[in-house]
């Protein structure tokens, strides 16, 4: 019964990481288009076509990356379910994803204009950064004391 609970936990963690990775893909595309919007000048039809092409290529690359992430993380969590390090594996995967979300969210915050009174946005950024760092710190290998 414990083995079933481990595998169910592994797949629930996998689904959570897939959702976070999908959110990272979504906001990355938004930031990508926002950066292009900064240099747009009215009446440049060729620029609009280049941006449209770059957006399509970027979306395909991100989609393929998400697909690879999905397959690799599922195998990583499934092998962790048979051992005792499933939570460390979850932290090793989720920490960098959250830090990536923090980085892209910070870029979006800058693109949209940093406001001093936007407490909710600042707290979301702080949570992304804090939880990401905490997960990475908890997943690092523990050094063993020297027996001498």
Coordinates of C-alpha atoms in Angstrom, one line a residue:
X1 CA 0.0 0.0 0.0
X2 CA 2.9 2.4 0.8
X3 CA 4.2 1.8 -2.7
X4 CA 0.9 2.9 -4.3
X5 CA 0.9 6.1 -2.1
X6 CA 4.4 6.9 -3.3
X7 CA 3.5 6.5 -6.9
X8 CA 0.3 8.6 -6.5
X9 CA 2.4 11.3 -4.7
X10 CA 4.9 11.2 -7.5
X11 CA 2.3 11.7 -10.2
X12 CA 0.6 14.5 -8.2
X13 CA 4.0 16.2 -7.9
X14 CA 4.5 15.7 -11.6
X15 CA 1.2 17.3 -12.4
X16 CA 2.0 20.3 -10.1
X17 CA 5.4 20.8 -11.9
X18 CA 3.7 20.5 -15.3
X19 CA 1.3 23.3 -14.3
X20 CA 4.2 25.4 -13.1
X21 CA 6.2 24.8 -16.2
X22 CA 3.2 25.6 -18.4
X23 CA 2.8 28.9 -16.5
X24 CA 6.5 29.6 -17.1
X25 CA 6.0 29.0 -20.8
X26 CA 2.9 31.3 -20.9
X27 CA 4.5 34.2 -19.1
X28 CA 7.8 33.8 -21.0
X29 CA 5.8 34.2 -24.3
X30 CA 4.1 37.3 -22.8
X31 CA 7.5 38.8 -21.8
X32 CA 9.0 37.9 -25.2
X33 CA 6.2 39.8 -27.0
X34 CA 6.4 42.7 -24.5
X35 CA 10.1 43.1 -25.2
X36 CA 9.4 43.3 -29.0
X37 CA 6.6 45.8 -28.3
X38 CA 9.1 48.2 -26.8
X39 CA 10.8 48.8 -30.1
X40 CA 7.7 48.9 -32.4
X41 CA 7.2 52.0 -34.5
X42 CA 3.9 52.6 -36.2
X43 CA 3.6 51.6 -39.8
X44 CA 6.4 49.0 -39.9
X45 CA 4.6 46.1 -41.5
X46 CA 7.8 44.1 -42.1
X47 CA 8.6 44.4 -38.4
X48 CA 5.2 43.0 -37.5
X49 CA 5.8 40.0 -39.8
X50 CA 9.2 39.4 -38.2
X51 CA 7.7 39.6 -34.7
X52 CA 4.9 37.2 -35.7
X53 CA 7.5 34.7 -37.1
X54 CA 9.7 35.0 -34.0
X55 CA 6.6 34.5 -31.8
X56 CA 5.7 31.3 -33.7
X57 CA 9.2 29.9 -33.5
X58 CA 9.5 30.8 -29.8
X59 CA 6.1 29.1 -29.1
X60 CA 7.2 25.9 -31.0
X61 CA 10.5 25.8 -29.1
X62 CA 8.9 26.4 -25.8
X63 CA 6.2 23.7 -26.6
X64 CA 8.9 21.2 -27.5
X65 CA 10.8 22.1 -24.3
X66 CA 7.7 21.6 -22.2
X67 CA 7.2 18.2 -23.9
X68 CA 10.7 17.1 -23.1
X69 CA 10.4 18.5 -19.5
X70 CA 7.1 16.5 -19.1
X71 CA 8.8 13.2 -20.2
X72 CA 12.0 13.6 -18.3
X73 CA 10.4 14.7 -15.0
X74 CA 7.9 11.9 -15.1
X75 CA 10.7 9.3 -15.4
X76 CA 12.7 11.1 -12.7
X77 CA 9.8 11.2 -10.3
X78 CA 8.8 7.6 -11.1
X79 CA 12.3 6.4 -10.3
X80 CA 12.2 8.5 -7.1
X81 CA 9.0 6.8 -6.0
X82 CA 10.7 3.5 -5.9
X83 CA 13.4 5.0 -3.6
X84 CA 13.2 7.2 -0.7
X85 CA 14.2 10.6 -2.2
X86 CA 11.0 11.6 -3.9
X87 CA 10.7 14.9 -2.0
X88 CA 14.3 15.9 -2.8
X89 CA 13.7 15.2 -6.4
X90 CA 10.5 17.3 -6.3
X91 CA 12.5 20.1 -4.7
X92 CA 15.3 19.8 -7.3
X93 CA 12.8 20.2 -10.1
X94 CA 10.4 22.7 -8.6
X95 CA 13.0 25.1 -7.2
X96 CA 14.5 26.1 -10.6
X97 CA 11.1 26.2 -12.2
X98 CA 9.9 28.7 -9.5
X99 CA 13.1 30.7 -9.9
X100 CA 12.5 30.8 -13.6
X101 CA 9.0 32.0 -13.0
X102 CA 10.4 34.7 -10.7
X103 CA 12.9 35.9 -13.3
X104 CA 10.3 36.1 -16.1
X105 CA 7.7 37.7 -13.7
X106 CA 10.3 40.3 -12.7
X107 CA 10.9 41.1 -16.4
X108 CA 7.1 41.4 -16.9
X109 CA 6.8 43.6 -13.8
X110 CA 9.5 45.9 -15.2
X111 CA 7.9 46.0 -18.7
X112 CA 4.5 47.0 -17.2
X113 CA 6.0 49.7 -15.0
X114 CA 7.2 49.1 -11.5
X115 CA 4.7 50.6 -9.1
X116 CA 5.5 51.2 -5.5
X117 CA 2.0 50.6 -4.2
X118 CA 1.4 47.2 -5.8
X119 CA 1.9 45.1 -2.6
X120 CA 0.2 42.0 -4.0
X121 CA 2.6 41.9 -7.0
X122 CA 5.6 42.4 -4.7
X123 CA 4.5 39.7 -2.4
X124 CA 4.0 37.2 -5.3
X125 CA 7.5 38.0 -6.5
X126 CA 8.9 37.5 -2.9
X127 CA 7.0 34.2 -2.6
X128 CA 8.4 32.9 -5.9
X129 CA 11.9 33.8 -5.0
X130 CA 11.7 32.6 -1.4
X131 CA 10.0 29.3 -2.1
X132 CA 12.4 28.6 -5.0
X133 CA 15.5 29.2 -3.0
X134 CA 14.1 27.2 0.0
X135 CA 13.4 24.2 -2.3
X136 CA 16.9 24.4 -3.8
X137 CA 18.5 24.7 -0.3
X138 CA 16.5 21.7 1.0
X139 CA 17.4 19.6 -2.1
X140 CA 21.2 20.1 -1.9
X141 CA 23.2 17.1 -0.8
X142 CA 24.1 17.1 2.9
X143 CA 27.8 16.9 3.7
X144 CA 28.7 14.1 6.0
X145 CA 31.0 14.7 9.0
X146 CA 34.6 13.5 8.6
X147 CA 35.0 10.4 10.8
X148 CA 38.6 11.3 11.8

